[in-house]
PDB file of C-alpha atoms in Angstrom:
ATOM      1  CA  MET A   1      -0.994 -16.782 -23.257  1.00  0.00           C
ATOM      2  CA  PHE A   2      -3.905 -16.020 -20.969  1.00  0.00           C
ATOM      3  CA  THR A   3      -4.532 -15.371 -17.305  1.00  0.00           C
ATOM      4  CA  GLY A   4      -4.432 -18.555 -15.272  1.00  0.00           C
ATOM      5  CA  GLN A   5      -2.497 -20.520 -17.880  1.00  0.00           C
ATOM      6  CA  TYR A   6      -0.064 -23.091 -16.504  1.00  0.00           C
ATOM      7  CA  ILE A   7       3.493 -22.598 -17.737  1.00  0.00           C
ATOM      8  CA  TYR A   8       5.876 -25.537 -17.771  1.00  0.00           C
ATOM      9  CA  CYS A   9       9.653 -25.190 -17.825  1.00  0.00           C
ATOM     10  CA  GLY A  10      12.362 -27.759 -18.521  1.00  0.00           C
ATOM     11  CA  LYS A  11      13.471 -30.046 -21.299  1.00  0.00           C
ATOM     12  CA  LYS A  12      10.459 -32.350 -20.858  1.00  0.00           C
ATOM     13  CA  ALA A  13       7.908 -29.519 -21.248  1.00  0.00           C
ATOM     14  CA  ALA A  14       5.507 -29.682 -24.200  1.00  0.00           C
ATOM     15  CA  LEU A  15       6.078 -27.422 -27.199  1.00  0.00           C
ATOM     16  CA  GLN A  16       3.156 -25.101 -26.425  1.00  0.00           C
ATOM     17  CA  ILE A  17       2.948 -21.311 -26.405  1.00  0.00           C
ATOM     18  CA  GLY A  18       4.292 -19.920 -23.145  1.00  0.00           C
ATOM     19  CA  ASN A  19       6.347 -22.957 -22.137  1.00  0.00           C
ATOM     20  CA  VAL A  20      10.082 -22.539 -21.572  1.00  0.00           C
ATOM     21  CA  LEU A  21      12.489 -25.207 -22.801  1.00  0.00           C
ATOM     22  CA  PRO A  22      16.075 -25.512 -24.050  1.00  0.00           C
ATOM     23  CA  VAL A  23      16.628 -24.540 -27.656  1.00  0.00           C
ATOM     24  CA  GLY A  24      18.285 -27.906 -28.349  1.00  0.00           C
ATOM     25  CA  VAL A  25      15.066 -29.896 -27.787  1.00  0.00           C
ATOM     26  CA  MET A  26      12.942 -27.622 -29.985  1.00  0.00           C
ATOM     27  CA  PRO A  27      12.330 -28.658 -33.589  1.00  0.00           C
ATOM     28  CA  GLU A  28      13.891 -26.656 -36.392  1.00  0.00           C
ATOM     29  CA  GLY A  29      11.618 -23.818 -37.486  1.00  0.00           C
ATOM     30  CA  ALA A  30      10.195 -23.262 -33.989  1.00  0.00           C
ATOM     31  CA  ILE A  31       9.163 -19.670 -33.230  1.00  0.00           C
ATOM     32  CA  VAL A  32      10.610 -18.540 -29.884  1.00  0.00           C
ATOM     33  CA  CYS A  33      11.037 -15.359 -27.856  1.00  0.00           C
ATOM     34  CA  ASN A  34      12.873 -14.223 -24.700  1.00  0.00           C
ATOM     35  CA  LEU A  35      15.889 -16.235 -25.763  1.00  0.00           C
ATOM     36  CA  GLU A  36      18.984 -16.591 -23.587  1.00  0.00           C
ATOM     37  CA  GLU A  37      22.160 -15.216 -25.152  1.00  0.00           C
ATOM     38  CA  LYS A  38      24.401 -16.823 -22.540  1.00  0.00           C
ATOM     39  CA  ALA A  39      23.363 -19.824 -20.470  1.00  0.00           C
ATOM     40  CA  GLY A  40      21.351 -18.749 -17.436  1.00  0.00           C
ATOM     41  CA  ASP A  41      20.982 -15.029 -18.236  1.00  0.00           C
ATOM     42  CA  ARG A  42      17.166 -15.449 -18.084  1.00  0.00           C
ATOM     43  CA  GLY A  43      16.435 -14.172 -21.573  1.00  0.00           C
ATOM     44  CA  ALA A  44      18.057 -11.355 -23.512  1.00  0.00           C
ATOM     45  CA  LEU A  45      17.103 -11.739 -27.195  1.00  0.00           C
ATOM     46  CA  ALA A  46      13.786 -11.157 -29.042  1.00  0.00           C
ATOM     47  CA  ARG A  47      11.955  -9.463 -26.181  1.00  0.00           C
ATOM     48  CA  THR A  48      10.313  -6.350 -27.622  1.00  0.00           C
ATOM     49  CA  SER A  49       6.716  -6.155 -28.813  1.00  0.00           C
ATOM     50  CA  GLY A  50       5.853  -8.346 -31.785  1.00  0.00           C
ATOM     51  CA  ASN A  51       9.331  -9.822 -32.054  1.00  0.00           C
ATOM     52  CA  TYR A  52      10.425 -13.445 -32.264  1.00  0.00           C
ATOM     53  CA  ALA A  53      13.410 -15.596 -33.169  1.00  0.00           C
ATOM     54  CA  THR A  54      13.391 -18.755 -35.283  1.00  0.00           C
ATOM     55  CA  VAL A  55      15.357 -21.920 -34.524  1.00  0.00           C
ATOM     56  CA  ILE A  56      17.183 -22.796 -37.755  1.00  0.00           C
ATOM     57  CA  SER A  57      19.372 -25.802 -37.035  1.00  0.00           C
ATOM     58  CA  HIS A  58      21.097 -27.880 -34.354  1.00  0.00           C
ATOM     59  CA  ASN A  59      24.621 -29.256 -34.213  1.00  0.00           C
ATOM     60  CA  PRO A  60      24.729 -32.154 -31.712  1.00  0.00           C
ATOM     61  CA  GLU A  61      28.546 -32.543 -31.929  1.00  0.00           C
ATOM     62  CA  THR A  62      29.296 -29.005 -30.745  1.00  0.00           C
ATOM     63  CA  ASN A  63      26.043 -28.761 -28.719  1.00  0.00           C
ATOM     64  CA  LYS A  64      25.155 -25.485 -30.421  1.00  0.00           C
ATOM     65  CA  SER A  65      22.041 -24.237 -32.196  1.00  0.00           C
ATOM     66  CA  ARG A  66      21.650 -21.592 -34.888  1.00  0.00           C
ATOM     67  CA  VAL A  67      18.811 -19.088 -34.466  1.00  0.00           C
ATOM     68  CA  LYS A  68      17.587 -16.264 -36.691  1.00  0.00           C
ATOM     69  CA  LEU A  69      17.108 -13.070 -34.690  1.00  0.00           C
ATOM     70  CA  PRO A  70      14.528 -10.327 -35.401  1.00  0.00           C
ATOM     71  CA  SER A  71      17.255  -8.223 -37.051  1.00  0.00           C
ATOM     72  CA  GLY A  72      17.760 -11.004 -39.607  1.00  0.00           C
ATOM     73  CA  ALA A  73      21.156 -11.953 -38.191  1.00  0.00           C
ATOM     74  CA  LYS A  74      21.857 -15.624 -37.586  1.00  0.00           C
ATOM     75  CA  LYS A  75      23.487 -16.401 -34.250  1.00  0.00           C
ATOM     76  CA  LEU A  76      25.102 -19.552 -32.880  1.00  0.00           C
ATOM     77  CA  ILE A  77      24.094 -20.161 -29.266  1.00  0.00           C
ATOM     78  CA  PRO A  78      24.526 -23.113 -26.878  1.00  0.00           C
ATOM     79  CA  SER A  79      21.715 -25.663 -27.206  1.00  0.00           C
ATOM     80  CA  THR A  80      21.209 -25.601 -23.434  1.00  0.00           C
ATOM     81  CA  ASN A  81      20.014 -21.972 -23.584  1.00  0.00           C
ATOM     82  CA  ARG A  82      16.330 -21.662 -22.732  1.00  0.00           C
ATOM     83  CA  ALA A  83      13.672 -19.840 -24.713  1.00  0.00           C
ATOM     84  CA  MET A  84       9.929 -19.305 -24.479  1.00  0.00           C
ATOM     85  CA  VAL A  85       7.739 -20.667 -27.250  1.00  0.00           C
ATOM     86  CA  GLY A  86       5.707 -18.050 -29.128  1.00  0.00           C
ATOM     87  CA  ILE A  87       5.732 -14.406 -30.156  1.00  0.00           C
ATOM     88  CA  ILE A  88       5.759 -11.340 -27.893  1.00  0.00           C
ATOM     89  CA  ALA A  89       2.413  -9.502 -27.845  1.00  0.00           C
ATOM     90  CA  GLY A  90       1.888  -5.956 -29.098  1.00  0.00           C
ATOM     91  CA  GLY A  91       3.076  -6.283 -32.699  1.00  0.00           C
ATOM     92  CA  GLY A  92       2.619  -3.291 -35.000  1.00  0.00           C
ATOM     93  CA  ARG A  93       3.340  -0.801 -32.234  1.00  0.00           C
ATOM     94  CA  ILE A  94       5.615   1.345 -34.388  1.00  0.00           C
ATOM     95  CA  ASP A  95       3.140   1.436 -37.309  1.00  0.00           C
ATOM     96  CA  LYS A  96       0.941   3.984 -35.514  1.00  0.00           C
ATOM     97  CA  PRO A  97       2.216   7.566 -35.744  1.00  0.00           C
ATOM     98  CA  MET A  98       2.900   9.416 -32.486  1.00  0.00           C
ATOM     99  CA  LEU A  99       0.991  12.540 -33.715  1.00  0.00           C
ATOM    100  CA  LYS A 100       1.802  14.721 -30.691  1.00  0.00           C
ATOM    101  CA  ALA A 101       5.001  16.086 -29.241  1.00  0.00           C
ATOM    102  CA  GLY A 102       3.772  15.045 -25.793  1.00  0.00           C
ATOM    103  CA  ARG A 103       3.766  11.371 -26.747  1.00  0.00           C
ATOM    104  CA  ALA A 104       7.312  11.643 -28.069  1.00  0.00           C
ATOM    105  CA  TYR A 105       8.281  13.473 -24.891  1.00  0.00           C
ATOM    106  CA  HIS A 106       6.996  10.691 -22.654  1.00  0.00           C
ATOM    107  CA  LYS A 107       8.462   7.978 -24.888  1.00  0.00           C
ATOM    108  CA  TYR A 108      12.004   9.368 -24.766  1.00  0.00           C
ATOM    109  CA  LYS A 109      11.736  10.457 -21.121  1.00  0.00           C
ATOM    110  CA  LYS A 110      11.597   6.767 -20.210  1.00  0.00           C
ATOM    111  CA  LYS A 111      14.421   5.831 -22.592  1.00  0.00           C
ATOM    112  CA  ARG A 112      17.212   8.425 -22.623  1.00  0.00           C
ATOM    113  CA  ASN A 113      17.802  12.131 -23.139  1.00  0.00           C
ATOM    114  CA  CYS A 114      17.771  12.303 -26.946  1.00  0.00           C
ATOM    115  CA  TRP A 115      14.643  14.361 -27.637  1.00  0.00           C
ATOM    116  CA  PRO A 116      13.996  17.013 -28.874  1.00  0.00           C
ATOM    117  CA  LYS A 117      16.823  17.241 -31.408  1.00  0.00           C
ATOM    118  CA  VAL A 118      17.759  20.810 -32.289  1.00  0.00           C
ATOM    119  CA  ARG A 119      19.341  21.214 -35.728  1.00  0.00           C
ATOM    120  CA  GLY A 120      22.843  22.626 -35.848  1.00  0.00           C
ATOM    121  CA  VAL A 121      21.887  25.348 -38.356  1.00  0.00           C
ATOM    122  CA  ALA A 122      19.289  26.651 -35.863  1.00  0.00           C
ATOM    123  CA  MET A 123      21.990  27.249 -33.220  1.00  0.00           C
ATOM    124  CA  ASN A 124      24.458  30.059 -32.651  1.00  0.00           C
ATOM    125  CA  PRO A 125      28.054  29.755 -33.886  1.00  0.00           C
ATOM    126  CA  VAL A 126      29.351  29.279 -30.333  1.00  0.00           C
ATOM    127  CA  GLU A 127      27.161  26.187 -29.926  1.00  0.00           C
ATOM    128  CA  HIS A 128      27.646  24.344 -33.229  1.00  0.00           C
ATOM    129  CA  PRO A 129      29.887  24.509 -36.328  1.00  0.00           C
ATOM    130  CA  HIS A 130      26.780  24.885 -38.545  1.00  0.00           C
ATOM    131  CA  GLY A 131      25.338  27.726 -36.459  1.00  0.00           C
ATOM    132  CA  GLY A 132      25.078  31.437 -37.216  1.00  0.00           C
ATOM    133  CA  GLY A 133      24.617  33.414 -40.411  1.00  0.00           C
ATOM    134  CA  ASN A 134      21.670  35.407 -41.685  1.00  0.00           C
ATOM    135  CA  HIS A 135      19.887  32.375 -43.105  1.00  0.00           C
ATOM    136  CA  GLN A 136      19.737  28.828 -41.818  1.00  0.00           C
ATOM    137  CA  HIS A 137      22.404  27.288 -44.015  1.00  0.00           C
ATOM    138  CA  ILE A 138      25.534  25.280 -43.266  1.00  0.00           C
ATOM    139  CA  GLY A 139      27.748  27.725 -45.181  1.00  0.00           C
ATOM    140  CA  LYS A 140      30.517  25.236 -45.941  1.00  0.00           C
ATOM    141  CA  ALA A 141      30.842  21.634 -47.005  1.00  0.00           C
ATOM    142  CA  SER A 142      29.135  19.275 -44.550  1.00  0.00           C
ATOM    143  CA  THR A 143      31.803  16.585 -44.985  1.00  0.00           C
ATOM    144  CA  VAL A 144      34.580  16.680 -42.391  1.00  0.00           C
ATOM    145  CA  ARG A 145      37.873  14.861 -42.306  1.00  0.00           C
ATOM    146  CA  ARG A 146      38.451  11.898 -40.025  1.00  0.00           C
ATOM    147  CA  ASP A 147      41.137  13.621 -37.944  1.00  0.00           C
ATOM    148  CA  ALA A 148      39.072  16.757 -37.273  1.00  0.00           C
ATOM    149  CA  SER A 149      38.868  17.898 -33.666  1.00  0.00           C
ATOM    150  CA  ALA A 150      36.006  16.566 -31.566  1.00  0.00           C
ATOM    151  CA  GLY A 151      33.977  19.785 -31.670  1.00  0.00           C
ATOM    152  CA  ARG A 152      34.280  20.132 -35.441  1.00  0.00           C
ATOM    153  CA  LYS A 153      33.305  16.562 -36.296  1.00  0.00           C
ATOM    154  CA  VAL A 154      29.656  17.087 -37.289  1.00  0.00           C
ATOM    155  CA  GLY A 155      27.852  16.321 -40.522  1.00  0.00           C
ATOM    156  CA  LEU A 156      29.152  13.669 -42.901  1.00  0.00           C
ATOM    157  CA  ILE A 157      32.255  12.285 -41.179  1.00  0.00           C
ATOM    158  CA  ALA A 158      34.972  11.031 -43.564  1.00  0.00           C
ATOM    159  CA  ALA A 159      32.391  10.393 -46.293  1.00  0.00           C
ATOM    160  CA  ARG A 160      33.642   8.301 -49.197  1.00  0.00           C
ATOM    161  CA  ARG A 161      30.917   9.752 -51.402  1.00  0.00           C
ATOM    162  CA  THR A 162      27.954  12.085 -51.005  1.00  0.00           C
ATOM    163  CA  GLY A 163      24.811  12.890 -52.939  1.00  0.00           C
ATOM    164  CA  ARG A 164      22.100  10.757 -54.472  1.00  0.00           C
ATOM    165  CA  ILE A 165      22.807   7.131 -55.245  1.00  0.00           C
ATOM    166  CA  ARG A 166      22.259   6.904 -58.971  1.00  0.00           C
ATOM    167  CA  GLY A 167      22.241   3.783 -61.102  1.00  0.00           C
ATOM    168  CA  GLY A 168      21.895   1.344 -58.231  1.00  0.00           C
ATOM    169  CA  LYS A 169      22.907  -2.280 -58.330  1.00  0.00           C
ATOM    170  CA  THR A 170      22.159  -4.312 -61.447  1.00  0.00           C
ATOM    171  CA  GLU A 171      20.987  -7.889 -61.079  1.00  0.00           C
ATOM    172  CA  ILE A 172      22.519 -10.441 -63.420  1.00  0.00           C
ATOM    173  CA  LYS A 173      19.849 -12.815 -64.646  1.00  0.00           C
ATOM    174  CA  GLY A 174      21.008 -16.394 -65.228  1.00  0.00           C
ATOM    175  CA  ASP A 175      19.632 -18.590 -68.033  1.00  0.00           C
ATOM    176  CA  ASP A 176      17.022 -20.644 -66.164  1.00  0.00           C
TER     177      ASP A 176
END
Protein backbone atom coordinates (compact mmCIF):
# COMPACT_ATOMS: atom_id res chain seq x y z
CA MET A 1 0.00 0.00 0.00
CA PHE A 2 1.09 3.58 -0.51
CA THR A 3 -0.08 7.05 0.40
CA GLY A 4 -2.98 8.17 -1.76
CA GLN A 5 -3.94 4.66 -2.82
CA TYR A 6 -7.65 4.07 -3.34
CA ILE A 7 -9.02 1.21 -1.25
CA TYR A 8 -12.17 -0.57 -2.36
CA CYS A 9 -14.38 -2.60 -0.04
CA GLY A 10 -17.18 -5.05 -0.81
CA LYS A 11 -17.69 -8.31 -2.62
CA LYS A 12 -17.26 -6.69 -6.05
CA ALA A 13 -13.84 -5.18 -5.19
CA ALA A 14 -10.83 -6.36 -7.20
CA LEU A 15 -8.36 -8.78 -5.63
CA GLN A 16 -5.61 -6.19 -5.17
CA ILE A 17 -3.39 -5.46 -2.18
CA GLY A 18 -5.20 -3.26 0.32
CA ASN A 19 -8.74 -4.02 -0.85
CA VAL A 20 -11.21 -5.50 1.63
CA LEU A 21 -13.59 -8.25 0.51
CA PRO A 22 -15.41 -11.26 1.96
CA VAL A 23 -13.33 -14.38 2.36
CA GLY A 24 -15.89 -16.39 0.37
CA VAL A 25 -15.22 -14.51 -2.89
CA MET A 26 -11.43 -14.82 -2.62
CA PRO A 27 -9.71 -17.63 -4.50
CA GLU A 28 -8.12 -20.47 -2.56
CA GLY A 29 -4.51 -19.69 -1.69
CA ALA A 30 -5.13 -15.95 -1.32
CA ILE A 31 -2.88 -14.19 1.20
CA VAL A 32 -4.95 -12.02 3.56
CA CYS A 33 -4.54 -10.06 6.79
CA ASN A 34 -6.76 -8.26 9.33
CA LEU A 35 -9.25 -11.09 9.11
CA GLU A 36 -12.59 -11.01 10.92
CA GLU A 37 -13.05 -13.80 13.46
CA LYS A 38 -16.77 -13.11 13.87
CA ALA A 39 -18.85 -11.32 11.26
CA GLY A 40 -18.56 -7.55 11.64
CA ASP A 41 -15.84 -7.42 14.33
CA ARG A 42 -13.70 -5.30 11.94
CA GLY A 43 -10.68 -7.59 11.91
CA ALA A 44 -9.14 -9.61 14.72
CA LEU A 45 -6.79 -12.20 13.17
CA ALA A 46 -3.36 -11.85 11.48
CA ARG A 47 -2.75 -8.22 12.43
CA THR A 48 0.79 -8.03 13.81
CA SER A 49 3.84 -7.05 11.78
CA GLY A 50 4.76 -9.39 8.95
CA ASN A 51 1.84 -11.72 9.57
CA TYR A 52 -0.76 -13.07 7.16
CA ALA A 53 -3.40 -15.77 6.85
CA THR A 54 -4.02 -18.02 3.84
CA VAL A 55 -7.43 -18.96 2.47
CA ILE A 56 -7.39 -22.75 2.11
CA SER A 57 -10.85 -23.82 0.98
CA HIS A 58 -14.52 -22.87 0.74
CA ASN A 59 -17.63 -24.87 1.56
CA PRO A 60 -20.62 -23.33 -0.27
CA GLU A 61 -23.18 -25.63 1.44
CA THR A 62 -22.33 -24.48 4.97
CA ASN A 63 -21.17 -21.02 3.80
CA LYS A 64 -17.89 -21.42 5.67
CA SER A 65 -14.25 -21.01 4.65
CA ARG A 66 -11.12 -22.60 6.08
CA VAL A 67 -8.12 -20.32 6.67
CA LYS A 68 -4.60 -21.04 7.88
CA LEU A 69 -3.58 -18.62 10.62
CA PRO A 70 -0.02 -17.37 11.32
CA SER A 71 0.25 -19.87 14.20
CA GLY A 72 -0.26 -22.70 11.70
CA ALA A 73 -3.72 -23.51 13.05
CA LYS A 74 -6.52 -23.98 10.54
CA LYS A 75 -9.76 -22.23 11.44
CA LEU A 76 -13.27 -22.47 10.01
CA ILE A 77 -14.87 -19.04 9.67
CA PRO A 78 -18.04 -17.77 7.96
CA SER A 79 -17.47 -16.93 4.28
CA THR A 80 -19.09 -13.53 4.80
CA ASN A 81 -16.24 -12.43 7.08
CA ARG A 82 -14.14 -9.69 5.51
CA ALA A 83 -10.37 -9.60 5.17
CA MET A 84 -7.79 -7.30 3.62
CA VAL A 85 -5.67 -8.63 0.78
CA GLY A 86 -1.92 -8.67 1.45
CA ILE A 87 0.62 -8.95 4.24
CA ILE A 88 1.11 -6.60 7.21
CA ALA A 89 4.25 -4.46 6.90
CA GLY A 90 7.22 -4.65 9.27
CA GLY A 91 8.17 -8.32 8.95
CA GLY A 92 11.33 -9.49 10.70
CA ARG A 93 10.79 -7.19 13.66
CA ILE A 94 11.65 -9.86 16.23
CA ASP A 95 14.83 -10.92 14.39
CA LYS A 96 16.71 -7.84 15.63
CA PRO A 97 17.99 -8.15 19.21
CA MET A 98 16.86 -5.53 21.72
CA LEU A 99 20.47 -5.01 23.00
CA LYS A 100 19.55 -2.60 25.82
CA ALA A 101 17.48 -2.90 28.95
CA GLY A 102 15.88 0.44 28.10
CA ARG A 103 14.35 -0.93 24.91
CA ALA A 104 12.92 -3.89 26.80
CA TYR A 105 11.63 -1.50 29.44
CA HIS A 106 9.74 0.60 26.90
CA LYS A 107 8.47 -2.47 25.05
CA TYR A 108 6.89 -4.06 28.13
CA LYS A 109 5.74 -0.73 29.58
CA LYS A 110 3.31 -0.49 26.67
CA LYS A 111 2.23 -4.13 26.97
CA ARG A 112 1.88 -5.25 30.60
CA ASN A 113 3.82 -5.40 33.85
CA CYS A 114 5.95 -8.50 33.23
CA TRP A 115 9.47 -7.05 33.08
CA PRO A 116 12.00 -7.30 34.65
CA LYS A 117 11.65 -10.88 35.88
CA VAL A 118 13.48 -11.54 39.13
CA ARG A 119 14.50 -15.18 39.65
CA GLY A 120 13.09 -16.94 42.68
CA VAL A 121 16.54 -18.06 43.90
CA ALA A 122 17.62 -14.39 44.04
CA MET A 123 14.81 -13.56 46.51
CA ASN A 124 14.47 -13.97 50.25
CA PRO A 125 12.64 -16.98 51.71
CA VAL A 126 9.67 -14.82 52.72
CA GLU A 127 9.15 -13.80 49.09
CA HIS A 128 9.56 -17.09 47.20
CA PRO A 129 9.85 -20.83 47.94
CA HIS A 130 13.23 -20.93 46.13
CA GLY A 131 14.63 -17.97 48.08
CA GLY A 132 17.25 -17.86 50.83
CA GLY A 133 20.32 -19.93 51.57
CA ASN A 134 24.00 -19.08 51.35
CA HIS A 135 24.22 -19.78 47.63
CA GLN A 136 21.67 -19.20 44.90
CA HIS A 137 20.26 -22.70 44.66
CA ILE A 138 16.74 -24.10 44.86
CA GLY A 139 17.68 -26.48 47.69
CA LYS A 140 14.91 -29.00 47.01
CA ALA A 141 13.27 -30.63 44.03
CA SER A 142 11.77 -28.06 41.66
CA THR A 143 8.79 -30.29 40.82
CA VAL A 144 5.69 -29.63 42.91
CA ARG A 145 2.51 -31.63 43.22
CA ARG A 146 -0.70 -30.53 41.56
CA ASP A 147 -2.58 -29.98 44.83
CA ALA A 148 0.14 -27.81 46.40
CA SER A 149 -1.01 -24.53 47.93
CA ALA A 150 -1.01 -21.47 45.70
CA GLY A 151 2.14 -19.94 47.21
CA ARG A 152 4.12 -23.17 46.92
CA LYS A 153 3.23 -23.92 43.31
CA VAL A 154 6.39 -22.69 41.56
CA GLY A 155 8.84 -24.51 39.33
CA LEU A 156 7.79 -27.61 37.40
CA ILE A 157 4.11 -28.08 38.29
CA ALA A 158 2.93 -31.72 38.27
CA ALA A 159 5.68 -32.68 35.82
CA ARG A 160 5.25 -36.10 34.22
CA ARG A 161 8.97 -36.22 33.50
CA THR A 162 11.96 -33.92 33.88
CA GLY A 163 15.45 -33.69 32.46
CA ARG A 164 16.83 -33.84 28.94
CA ILE A 165 14.77 -35.44 26.21
CA ARG A 166 16.97 -38.26 25.01
CA GLY A 167 16.38 -40.52 22.03
CA GLY A 168 13.74 -38.35 20.41
CA LYS A 169 11.13 -39.56 17.98
CA THR A 170 12.13 -42.06 15.30
CA GLU A 171 10.71 -41.69 11.81
CA ILE A 172 9.55 -44.87 10.10
CA LYS A 173 10.60 -44.82 6.48
CA GLY A 174 8.18 -46.50 4.06
CA ASP A 175 9.34 -48.43 0.98
CA ASP A 176 8.90 -45.81 -1.75
